[in-house]
Short mmCIF file of C-alpha atoms and ligand atoms in Angstrom, two decimals:
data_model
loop_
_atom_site.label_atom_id
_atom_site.label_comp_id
_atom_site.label_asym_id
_atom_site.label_seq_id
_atom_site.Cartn_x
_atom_site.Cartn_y
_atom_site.Cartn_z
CA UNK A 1 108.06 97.32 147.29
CA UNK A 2 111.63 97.96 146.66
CA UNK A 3 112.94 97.20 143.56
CA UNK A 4 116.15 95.48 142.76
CA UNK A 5 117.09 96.01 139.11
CA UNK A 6 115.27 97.44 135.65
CA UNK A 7 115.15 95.17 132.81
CA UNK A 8 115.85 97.67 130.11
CA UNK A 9 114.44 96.92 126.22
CA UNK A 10 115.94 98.18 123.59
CA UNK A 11 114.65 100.59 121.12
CA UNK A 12 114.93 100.69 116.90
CA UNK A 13 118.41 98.72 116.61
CA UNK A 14 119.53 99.06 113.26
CA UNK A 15 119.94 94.90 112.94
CA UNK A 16 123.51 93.23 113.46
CA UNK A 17 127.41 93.20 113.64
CA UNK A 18 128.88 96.63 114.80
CA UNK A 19 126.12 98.71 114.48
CA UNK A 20 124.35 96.66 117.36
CA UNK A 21 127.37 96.43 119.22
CA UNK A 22 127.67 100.60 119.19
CA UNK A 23 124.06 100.82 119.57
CA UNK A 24 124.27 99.08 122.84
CA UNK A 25 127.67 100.50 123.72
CA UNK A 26 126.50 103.74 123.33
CA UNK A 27 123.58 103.42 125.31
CA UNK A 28 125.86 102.38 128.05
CA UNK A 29 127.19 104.87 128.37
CA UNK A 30 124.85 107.34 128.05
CA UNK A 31 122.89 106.00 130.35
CA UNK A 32 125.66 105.34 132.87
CA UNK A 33 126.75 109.12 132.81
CA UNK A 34 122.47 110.32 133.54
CA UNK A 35 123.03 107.95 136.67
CA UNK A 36 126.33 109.08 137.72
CA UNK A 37 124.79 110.39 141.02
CA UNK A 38 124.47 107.05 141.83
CA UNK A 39 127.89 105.11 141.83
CA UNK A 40 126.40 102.06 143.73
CA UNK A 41 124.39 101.49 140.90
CA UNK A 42 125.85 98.25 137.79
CA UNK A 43 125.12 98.46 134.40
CA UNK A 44 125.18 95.29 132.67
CA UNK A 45 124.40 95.77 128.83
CA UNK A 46 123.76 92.61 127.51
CA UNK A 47 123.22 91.40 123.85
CA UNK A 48 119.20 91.27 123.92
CA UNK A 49 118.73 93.70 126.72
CA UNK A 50 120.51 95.74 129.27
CA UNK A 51 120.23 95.13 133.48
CA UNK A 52 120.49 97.88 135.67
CA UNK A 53 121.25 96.41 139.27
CA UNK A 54 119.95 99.54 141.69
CA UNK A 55 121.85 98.51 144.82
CA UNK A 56 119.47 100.47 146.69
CA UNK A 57 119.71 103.38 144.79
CA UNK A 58 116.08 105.02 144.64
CA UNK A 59 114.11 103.37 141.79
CA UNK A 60 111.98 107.06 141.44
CA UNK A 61 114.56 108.52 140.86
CA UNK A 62 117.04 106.77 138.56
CA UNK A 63 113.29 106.51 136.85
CA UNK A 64 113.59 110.17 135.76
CA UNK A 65 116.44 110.29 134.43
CA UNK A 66 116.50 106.99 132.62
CA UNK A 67 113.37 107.98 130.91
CA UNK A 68 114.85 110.62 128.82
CA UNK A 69 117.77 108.08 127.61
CA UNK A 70 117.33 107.69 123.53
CA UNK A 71 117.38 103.92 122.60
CA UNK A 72 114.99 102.95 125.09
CA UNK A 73 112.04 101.15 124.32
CA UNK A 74 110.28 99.91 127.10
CA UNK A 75 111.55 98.39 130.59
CA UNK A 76 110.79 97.42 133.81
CA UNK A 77 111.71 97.21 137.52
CA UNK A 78 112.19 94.08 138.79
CA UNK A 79 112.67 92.40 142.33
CA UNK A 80 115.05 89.85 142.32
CA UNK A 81 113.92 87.01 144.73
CA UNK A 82 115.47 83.18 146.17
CA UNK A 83 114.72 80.65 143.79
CA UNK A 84 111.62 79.03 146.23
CA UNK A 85 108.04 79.16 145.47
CA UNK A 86 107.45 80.46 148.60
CA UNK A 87 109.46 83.48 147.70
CA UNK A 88 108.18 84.14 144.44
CA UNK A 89 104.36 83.44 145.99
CA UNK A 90 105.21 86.21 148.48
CA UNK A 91 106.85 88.81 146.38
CA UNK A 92 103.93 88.30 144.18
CA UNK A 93 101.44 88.87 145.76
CA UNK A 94 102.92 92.19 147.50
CA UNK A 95 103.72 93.37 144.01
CA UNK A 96 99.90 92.79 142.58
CA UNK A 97 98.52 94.52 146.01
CA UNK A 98 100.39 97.84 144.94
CA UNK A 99 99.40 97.95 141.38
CA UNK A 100 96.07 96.15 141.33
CA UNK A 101 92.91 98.29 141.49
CA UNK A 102 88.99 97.24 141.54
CA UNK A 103 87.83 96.07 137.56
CA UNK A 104 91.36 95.46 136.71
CA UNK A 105 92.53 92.17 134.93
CA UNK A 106 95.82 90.44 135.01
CA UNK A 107 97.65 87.54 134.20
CA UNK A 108 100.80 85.51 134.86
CA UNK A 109 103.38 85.32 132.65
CA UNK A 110 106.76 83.21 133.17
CA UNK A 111 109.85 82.36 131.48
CA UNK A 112 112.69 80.20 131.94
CA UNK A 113 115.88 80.21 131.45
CA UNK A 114 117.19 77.87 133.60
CA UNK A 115 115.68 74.71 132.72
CA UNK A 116 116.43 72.59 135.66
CA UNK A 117 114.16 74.39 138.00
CA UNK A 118 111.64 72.62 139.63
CA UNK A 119 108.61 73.80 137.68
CA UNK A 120 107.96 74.41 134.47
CA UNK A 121 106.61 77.38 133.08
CA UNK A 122 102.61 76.78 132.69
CA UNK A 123 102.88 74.98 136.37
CA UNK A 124 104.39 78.41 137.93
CA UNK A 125 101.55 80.05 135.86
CA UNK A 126 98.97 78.44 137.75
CA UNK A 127 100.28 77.75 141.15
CA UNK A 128 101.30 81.58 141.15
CA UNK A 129 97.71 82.66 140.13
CA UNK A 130 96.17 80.32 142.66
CA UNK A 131 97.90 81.86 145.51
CA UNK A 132 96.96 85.23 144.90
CA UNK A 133 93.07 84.38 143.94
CA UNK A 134 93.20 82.53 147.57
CA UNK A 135 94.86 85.99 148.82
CA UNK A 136 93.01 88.75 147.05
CA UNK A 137 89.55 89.25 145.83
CA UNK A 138 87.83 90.66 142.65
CA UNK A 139 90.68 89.72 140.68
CA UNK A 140 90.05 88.59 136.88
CA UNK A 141 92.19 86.58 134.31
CA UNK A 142 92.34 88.16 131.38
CA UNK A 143 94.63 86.58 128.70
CA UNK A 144 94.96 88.58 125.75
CA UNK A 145 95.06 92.67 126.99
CA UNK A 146 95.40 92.39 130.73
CA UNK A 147 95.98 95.26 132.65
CA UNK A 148 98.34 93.85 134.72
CA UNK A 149 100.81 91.35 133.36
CA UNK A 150 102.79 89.81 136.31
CA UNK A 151 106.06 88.68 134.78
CA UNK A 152 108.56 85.82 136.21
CA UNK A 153 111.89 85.17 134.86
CA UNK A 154 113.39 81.73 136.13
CA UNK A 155 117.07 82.34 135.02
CA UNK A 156 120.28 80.52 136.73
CA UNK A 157 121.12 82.75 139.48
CA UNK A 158 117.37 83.80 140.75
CA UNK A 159 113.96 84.77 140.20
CA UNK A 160 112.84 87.93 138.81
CA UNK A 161 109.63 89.37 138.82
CA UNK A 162 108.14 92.44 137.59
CA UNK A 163 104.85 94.12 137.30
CA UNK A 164 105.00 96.76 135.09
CA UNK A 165 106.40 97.66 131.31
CA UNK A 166 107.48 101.56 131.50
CA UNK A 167 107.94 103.05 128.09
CA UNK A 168 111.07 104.52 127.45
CA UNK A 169 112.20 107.74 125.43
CA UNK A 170 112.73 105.78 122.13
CA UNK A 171 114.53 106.70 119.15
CA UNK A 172 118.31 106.56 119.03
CA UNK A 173 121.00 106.71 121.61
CA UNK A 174 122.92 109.99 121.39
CA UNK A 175 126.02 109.47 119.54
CA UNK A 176 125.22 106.61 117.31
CA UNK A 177 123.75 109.05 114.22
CA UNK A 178 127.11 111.49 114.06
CA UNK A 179 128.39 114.60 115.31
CA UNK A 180 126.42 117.82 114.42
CA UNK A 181 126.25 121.72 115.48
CA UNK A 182 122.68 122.84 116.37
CA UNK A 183 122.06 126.31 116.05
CA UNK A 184 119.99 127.18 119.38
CA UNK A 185 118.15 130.59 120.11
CA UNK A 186 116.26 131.27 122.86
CA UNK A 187 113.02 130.62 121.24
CA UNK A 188 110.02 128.17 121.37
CA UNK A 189 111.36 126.06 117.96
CA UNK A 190 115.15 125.60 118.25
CA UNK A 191 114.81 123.76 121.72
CA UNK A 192 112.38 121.59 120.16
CA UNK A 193 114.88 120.57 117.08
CA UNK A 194 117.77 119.93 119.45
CA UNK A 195 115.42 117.47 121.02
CA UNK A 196 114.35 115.67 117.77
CA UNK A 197 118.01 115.82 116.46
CA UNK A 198 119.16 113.83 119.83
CA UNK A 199 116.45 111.86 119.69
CA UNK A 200 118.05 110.61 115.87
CA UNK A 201 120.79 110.16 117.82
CA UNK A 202 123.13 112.84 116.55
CA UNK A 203 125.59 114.35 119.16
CA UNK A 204 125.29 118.24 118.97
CA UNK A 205 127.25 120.99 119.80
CA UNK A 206 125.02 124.35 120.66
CA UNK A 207 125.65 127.19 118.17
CA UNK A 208 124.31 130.61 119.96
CA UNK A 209 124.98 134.17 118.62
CA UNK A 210 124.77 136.84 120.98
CA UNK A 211 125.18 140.52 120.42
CA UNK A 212 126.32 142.24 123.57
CA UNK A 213 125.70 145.30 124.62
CA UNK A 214 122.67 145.01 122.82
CA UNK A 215 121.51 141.58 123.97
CA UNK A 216 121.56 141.16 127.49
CA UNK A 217 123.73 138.53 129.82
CA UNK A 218 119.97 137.35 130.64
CA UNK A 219 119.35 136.07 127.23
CA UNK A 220 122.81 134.36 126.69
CA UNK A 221 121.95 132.56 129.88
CA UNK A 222 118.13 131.63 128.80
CA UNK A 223 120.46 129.83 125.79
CA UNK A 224 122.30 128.09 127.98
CA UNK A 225 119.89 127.15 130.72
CA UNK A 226 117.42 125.81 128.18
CA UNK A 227 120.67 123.78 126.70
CA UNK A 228 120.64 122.14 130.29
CA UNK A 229 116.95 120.95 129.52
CA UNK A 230 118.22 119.40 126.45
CA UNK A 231 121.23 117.97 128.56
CA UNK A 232 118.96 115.68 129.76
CA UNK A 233 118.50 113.78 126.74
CA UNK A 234 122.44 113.95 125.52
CA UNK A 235 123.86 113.70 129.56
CA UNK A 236 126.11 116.55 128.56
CA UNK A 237 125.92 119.46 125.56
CA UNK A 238 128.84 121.60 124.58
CA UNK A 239 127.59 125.48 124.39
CA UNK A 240 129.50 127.40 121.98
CA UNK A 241 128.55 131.52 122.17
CA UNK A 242 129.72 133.33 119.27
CA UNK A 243 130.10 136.80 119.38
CA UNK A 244 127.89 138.32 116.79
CA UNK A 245 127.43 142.48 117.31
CA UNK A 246 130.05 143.38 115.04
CA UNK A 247 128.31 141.98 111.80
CA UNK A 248 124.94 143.04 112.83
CA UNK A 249 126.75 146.38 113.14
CA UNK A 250 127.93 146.44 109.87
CA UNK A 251 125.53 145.29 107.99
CA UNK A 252 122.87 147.39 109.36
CA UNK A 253 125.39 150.04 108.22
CA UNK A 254 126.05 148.97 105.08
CA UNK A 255 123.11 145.99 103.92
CA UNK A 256 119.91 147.71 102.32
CA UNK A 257 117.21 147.22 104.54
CA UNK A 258 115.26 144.50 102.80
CA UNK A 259 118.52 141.98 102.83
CA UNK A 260 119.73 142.69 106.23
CA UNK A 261 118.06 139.72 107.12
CA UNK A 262 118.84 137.44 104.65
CA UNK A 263 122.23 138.74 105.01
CA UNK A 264 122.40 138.46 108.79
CA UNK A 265 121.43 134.40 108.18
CA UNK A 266 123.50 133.87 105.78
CA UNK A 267 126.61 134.96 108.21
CA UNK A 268 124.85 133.23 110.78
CA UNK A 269 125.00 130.31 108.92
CA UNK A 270 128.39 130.43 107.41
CA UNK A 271 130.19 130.53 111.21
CA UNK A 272 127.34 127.43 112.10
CA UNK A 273 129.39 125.79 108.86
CA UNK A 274 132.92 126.48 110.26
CA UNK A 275 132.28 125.31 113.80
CA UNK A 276 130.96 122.51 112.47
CA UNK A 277 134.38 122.15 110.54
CA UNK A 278 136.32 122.38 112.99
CA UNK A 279 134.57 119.51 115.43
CA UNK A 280 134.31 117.95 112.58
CA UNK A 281 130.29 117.66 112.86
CA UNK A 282 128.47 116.20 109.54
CA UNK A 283 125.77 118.54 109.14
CA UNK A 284 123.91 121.52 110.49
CA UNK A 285 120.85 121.46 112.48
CA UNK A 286 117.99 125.01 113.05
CA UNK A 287 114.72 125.06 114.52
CA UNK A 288 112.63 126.79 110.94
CA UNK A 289 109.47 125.94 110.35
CA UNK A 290 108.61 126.55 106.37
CA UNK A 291 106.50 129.90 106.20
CA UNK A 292 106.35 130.70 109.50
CA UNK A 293 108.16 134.06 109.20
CA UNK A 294 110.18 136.45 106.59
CA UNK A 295 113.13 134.23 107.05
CA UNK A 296 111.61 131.15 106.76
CA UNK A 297 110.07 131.13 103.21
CA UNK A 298 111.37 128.67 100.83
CA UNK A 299 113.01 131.75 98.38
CA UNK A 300 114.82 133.02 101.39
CA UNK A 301 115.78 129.42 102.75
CA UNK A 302 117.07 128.99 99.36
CA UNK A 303 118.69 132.19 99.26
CA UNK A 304 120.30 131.73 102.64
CA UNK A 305 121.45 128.17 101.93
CA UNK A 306 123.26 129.48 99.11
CA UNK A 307 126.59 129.81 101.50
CA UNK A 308 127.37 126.09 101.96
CA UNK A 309 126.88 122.70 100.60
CA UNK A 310 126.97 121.01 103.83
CA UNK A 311 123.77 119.25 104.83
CA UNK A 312 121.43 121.91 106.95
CA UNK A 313 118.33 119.26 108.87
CA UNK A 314 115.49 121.33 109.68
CA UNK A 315 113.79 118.52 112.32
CA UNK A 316 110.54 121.27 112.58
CA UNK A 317 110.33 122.04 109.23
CA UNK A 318 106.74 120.81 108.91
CA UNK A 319 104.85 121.24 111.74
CA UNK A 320 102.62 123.89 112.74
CA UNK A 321 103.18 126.23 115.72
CA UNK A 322 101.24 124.34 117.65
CA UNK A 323 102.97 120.97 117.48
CA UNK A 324 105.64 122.66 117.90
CA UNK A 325 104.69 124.20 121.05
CA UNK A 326 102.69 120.57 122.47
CA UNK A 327 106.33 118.84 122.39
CA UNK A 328 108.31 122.19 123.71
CA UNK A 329 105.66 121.56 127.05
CA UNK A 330 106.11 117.78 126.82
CA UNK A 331 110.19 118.04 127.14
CA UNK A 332 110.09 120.66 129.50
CA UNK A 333 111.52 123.58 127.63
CA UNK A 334 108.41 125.56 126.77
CA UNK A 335 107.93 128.17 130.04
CA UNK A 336 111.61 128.87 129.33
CA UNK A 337 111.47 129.71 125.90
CA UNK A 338 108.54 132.26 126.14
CA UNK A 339 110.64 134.44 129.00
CA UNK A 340 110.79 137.50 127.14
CA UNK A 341 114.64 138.62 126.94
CA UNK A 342 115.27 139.27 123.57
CA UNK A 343 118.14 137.88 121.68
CA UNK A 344 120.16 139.38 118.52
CA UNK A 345 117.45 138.49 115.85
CA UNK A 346 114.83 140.45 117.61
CA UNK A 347 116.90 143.71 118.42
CA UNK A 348 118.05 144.04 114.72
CA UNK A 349 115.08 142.96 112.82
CA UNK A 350 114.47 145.36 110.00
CA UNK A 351 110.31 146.30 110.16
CA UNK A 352 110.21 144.91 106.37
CA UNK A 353 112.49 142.08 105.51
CA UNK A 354 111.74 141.05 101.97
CA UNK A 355 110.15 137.28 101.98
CA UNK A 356 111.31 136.48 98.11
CA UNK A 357 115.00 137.63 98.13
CA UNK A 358 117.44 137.09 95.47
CA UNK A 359 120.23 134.84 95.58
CA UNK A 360 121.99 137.12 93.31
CA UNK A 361 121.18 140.25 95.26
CA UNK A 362 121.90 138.62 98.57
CA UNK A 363 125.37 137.78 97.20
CA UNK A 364 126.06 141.12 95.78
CA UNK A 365 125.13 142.88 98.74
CA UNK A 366 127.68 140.78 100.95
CA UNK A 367 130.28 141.25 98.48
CA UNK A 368 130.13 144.92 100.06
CA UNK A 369 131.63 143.35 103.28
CA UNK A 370 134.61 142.49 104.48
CA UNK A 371 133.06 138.89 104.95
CA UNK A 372 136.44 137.08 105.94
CA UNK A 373 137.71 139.17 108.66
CA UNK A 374 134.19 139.64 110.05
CA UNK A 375 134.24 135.69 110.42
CA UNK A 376 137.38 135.45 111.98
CA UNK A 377 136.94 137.92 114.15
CA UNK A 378 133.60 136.89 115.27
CA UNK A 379 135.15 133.16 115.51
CA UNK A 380 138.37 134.32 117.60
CA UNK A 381 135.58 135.24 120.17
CA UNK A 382 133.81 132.26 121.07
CA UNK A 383 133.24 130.66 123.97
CA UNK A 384 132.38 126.82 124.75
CA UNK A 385 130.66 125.83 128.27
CA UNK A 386 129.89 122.12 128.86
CA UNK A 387 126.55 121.82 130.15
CA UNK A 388 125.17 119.05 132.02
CA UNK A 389 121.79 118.07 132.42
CA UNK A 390 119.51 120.95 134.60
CA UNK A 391 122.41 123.00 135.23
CA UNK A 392 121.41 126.85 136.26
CA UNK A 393 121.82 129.97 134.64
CA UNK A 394 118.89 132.51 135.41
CA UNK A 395 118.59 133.36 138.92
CA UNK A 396 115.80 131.77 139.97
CA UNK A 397 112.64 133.91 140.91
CA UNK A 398 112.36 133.41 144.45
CA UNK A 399 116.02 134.80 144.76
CA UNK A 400 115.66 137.71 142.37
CA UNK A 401 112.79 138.91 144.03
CA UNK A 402 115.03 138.64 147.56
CA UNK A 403 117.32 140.79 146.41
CA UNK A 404 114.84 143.40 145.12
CA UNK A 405 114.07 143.72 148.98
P1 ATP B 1 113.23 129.87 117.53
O1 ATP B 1 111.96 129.73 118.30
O2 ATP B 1 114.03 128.63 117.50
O3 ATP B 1 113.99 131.09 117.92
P2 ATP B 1 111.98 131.35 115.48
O4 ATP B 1 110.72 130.91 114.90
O5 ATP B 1 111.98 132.48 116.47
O6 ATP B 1 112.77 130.10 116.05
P3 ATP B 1 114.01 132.73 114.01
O7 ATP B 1 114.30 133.61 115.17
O8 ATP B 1 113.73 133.34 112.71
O9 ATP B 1 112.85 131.72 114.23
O10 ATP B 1 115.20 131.73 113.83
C1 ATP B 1 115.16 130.63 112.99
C2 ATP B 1 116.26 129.68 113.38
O11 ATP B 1 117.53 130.33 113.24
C3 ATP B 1 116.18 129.30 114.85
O12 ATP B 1 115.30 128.23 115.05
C4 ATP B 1 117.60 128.93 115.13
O13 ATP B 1 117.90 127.64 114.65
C5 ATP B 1 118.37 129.95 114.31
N1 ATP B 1 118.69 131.11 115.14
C6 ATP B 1 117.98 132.27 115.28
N2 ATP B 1 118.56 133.09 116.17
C7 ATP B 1 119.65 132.46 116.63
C8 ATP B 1 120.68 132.77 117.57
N3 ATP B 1 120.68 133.92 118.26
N4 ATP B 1 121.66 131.87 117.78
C9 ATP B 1 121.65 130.69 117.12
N5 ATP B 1 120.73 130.34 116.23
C10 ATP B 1 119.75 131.19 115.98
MG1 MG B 2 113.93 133.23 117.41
#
């Protein structure tokens, strides 16, 4: 069958007046910019719900992308049909042979908004059923939890009828919850907090420090290739690579080696704060998990904190590896993530960082440094790539391997 439109539901709107208004506006647009390879396609958002008219754009595939849209709740694609009973019969019944399987149970279900049609609502219920007991067999009525609920929507201009109720991607739309930077590695937890900080609806820029010559081009790219995962979910991500070999340099010159880490965040952290600044972004997002390494104890979150008052969201704060790792598969980034190019953190990681540091110590040592030109420096280096959503940045195998021939 080939549908016509999708009947969109929305997700969690935050109840009336403007916010409702950018809630739906929002989605719009973010929705209308994950189906921009399809320009025949209208977007009608409407105060209770949102029409997407396909104009024979492929429903399978405006499917994929519109099930990573935040703000989402549920929808379904519809075939709009001539307001006849013979019609609706027809289209009906060809719907219920695709879905229906042996044992299943369904039921009709019809609304209408256009009260002058012929037939009421519980009379389209029942003649609709009785055609398509007379044309198919084993089916069962089933009123409470059907399998299948066959829906018909009388309204003025035609008939619309649907078979299925698709859950969406939930949450937010991007945009609605602020403007944030996201500080992105190339690891397993980072990708994973990007996508529960879009999924809040917060708009982020990607933070990414890279330390050439000692990180590789590969592992800059692995940032940015897993930021066109994400892109998905936000329709486009700005990538911001800041340049970050000269501190590590000097600090592993100058930093004891028990608060070059701590010391390394806490620069890390303070260029996060002034990007942010600048794009004028509310808070800071990372991917720690509490106690899952050095870094990530509470005394040296605490003591790395220490360099700004602006809100830092840590979306994976709580969970275990694991859950963290079940969602990276489930949004795609996962395989990506565990590619083993390793990025800045991992070349200058001292063998024993100290897991309780010292606020005061970690201060002290910095005060060593010459902290402000080291930022500015670092910050007259960066570079900002717009990434949209599965844009390339690896090779991909099967060429790499050609050109080892
Ligand atoms: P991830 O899997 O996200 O890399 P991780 O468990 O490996 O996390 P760390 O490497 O200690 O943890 O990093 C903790 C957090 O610090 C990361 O989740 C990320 O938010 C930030 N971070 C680490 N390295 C970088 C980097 N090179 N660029 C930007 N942010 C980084
Ligand atoms: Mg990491």
């Amino acid at each position: 069958m080939k549908y016509t439109e999708i009947m969109v539901r929305y997700g969690e709107l935050s109840t009336k007046g403007k916010n409702r208004k950018d809630f739906i506006g929002r989605l719009a647009g973010n929705v209308t910019k994950v189906l921009r390879e399809f320009p025949q396609v209208e977007i009608h958002p409407r105060h209770d719900r949102m029409h997407i008219v396909l104009n024979d754009a492929p429903f399978e595939e405006v499917d994929q992308r519109l099930k990573k849209v935040f703000g989402i709740q549920t929808y379904s694609p519809t075939i709009k049909v001539e307001k006849t009973l013979a019609e609706i019969e027809k289209t009906a019944l060809a719907l219920m042979k695709e879905t229906f399987k042996k044992g299943m149970t369904f039921k009709v279900n019809t609304k209408r908004s256009d009260h002058q049609f012929l037939y009421d609502t519980n009379e389209l219920n029942k003649m609709v059923g009785d055609y398509l007991f007379s044309h198919m067999d084993d089916l069962k009525v089933e009123m409470k939890h059907p399998d299948i609920v066959l829906r018909i929507e009388v309204r003025k201009d035609a008939v619309y009828i649907s078979n299925q109720l698709l859950h969406g991607a939930g949450g937010m739309p991007v945009g609605t919850g602020g403007r944030a930077v996201m500080m992105l590695s190339g690891g397993i937890d980072s990708p994973v907090a990007s996508y529960l900080a879009l999924k809040r609806g917060v708009d982020i820029d990607m933070v990414h420090f890279y330390s050439p010559p000692y990180t590789t081009e590969k592992a800059l790219n692995k940032a940015k290739e897993l930021t066109g995962i994400l892109a998905n979910y936000a329709g486009k991500i700005n990538f911001i690579a800041v340049p970050f070999a000269e501190i590590q340099e000097t600090i592993k010159e100058k930093i004891p080696e028990g608060y070059l880490m701590t010391v390394q965040r806490r620069f890390m952290l303070q260029l996060a704060d002034k990007i942010r600044a600048k794009r004028r972004g509310l808070a800071i997002f990372n991917g720690e998990s509490v106690g899952q390494v050095a870094s990530q104890t509470l005394e040296s979150m605490a003591a790395i904190n220490d360099v700004t008052t602006t809100p830092v969201i840590r979306p994976v704060a709580t969970m275990d590896k694991t859950e963290i790792i079940k969602l990276a598969e489930e949004i795609g980034t996962f395989d990506l993530s565990i590619q083993p190019f390793e990025d800045c953190c991992t070349i200058f990681a001292p063998p024993r960082p100290k897991t309780k540091p010292k606020i005061e110590k970690a201060r002290e040592f910095e005060n060593r440094l010459d902290v402000d030109g080291l930022i500015e420096r670092a910050l007259a280096g960066i570079q900002v790539t717009s990434i949209y959503p599965n844009d390339k940045f690896l090779a991909d195998k099967a060429e790499e391997d050609a050109s080892l021939l």
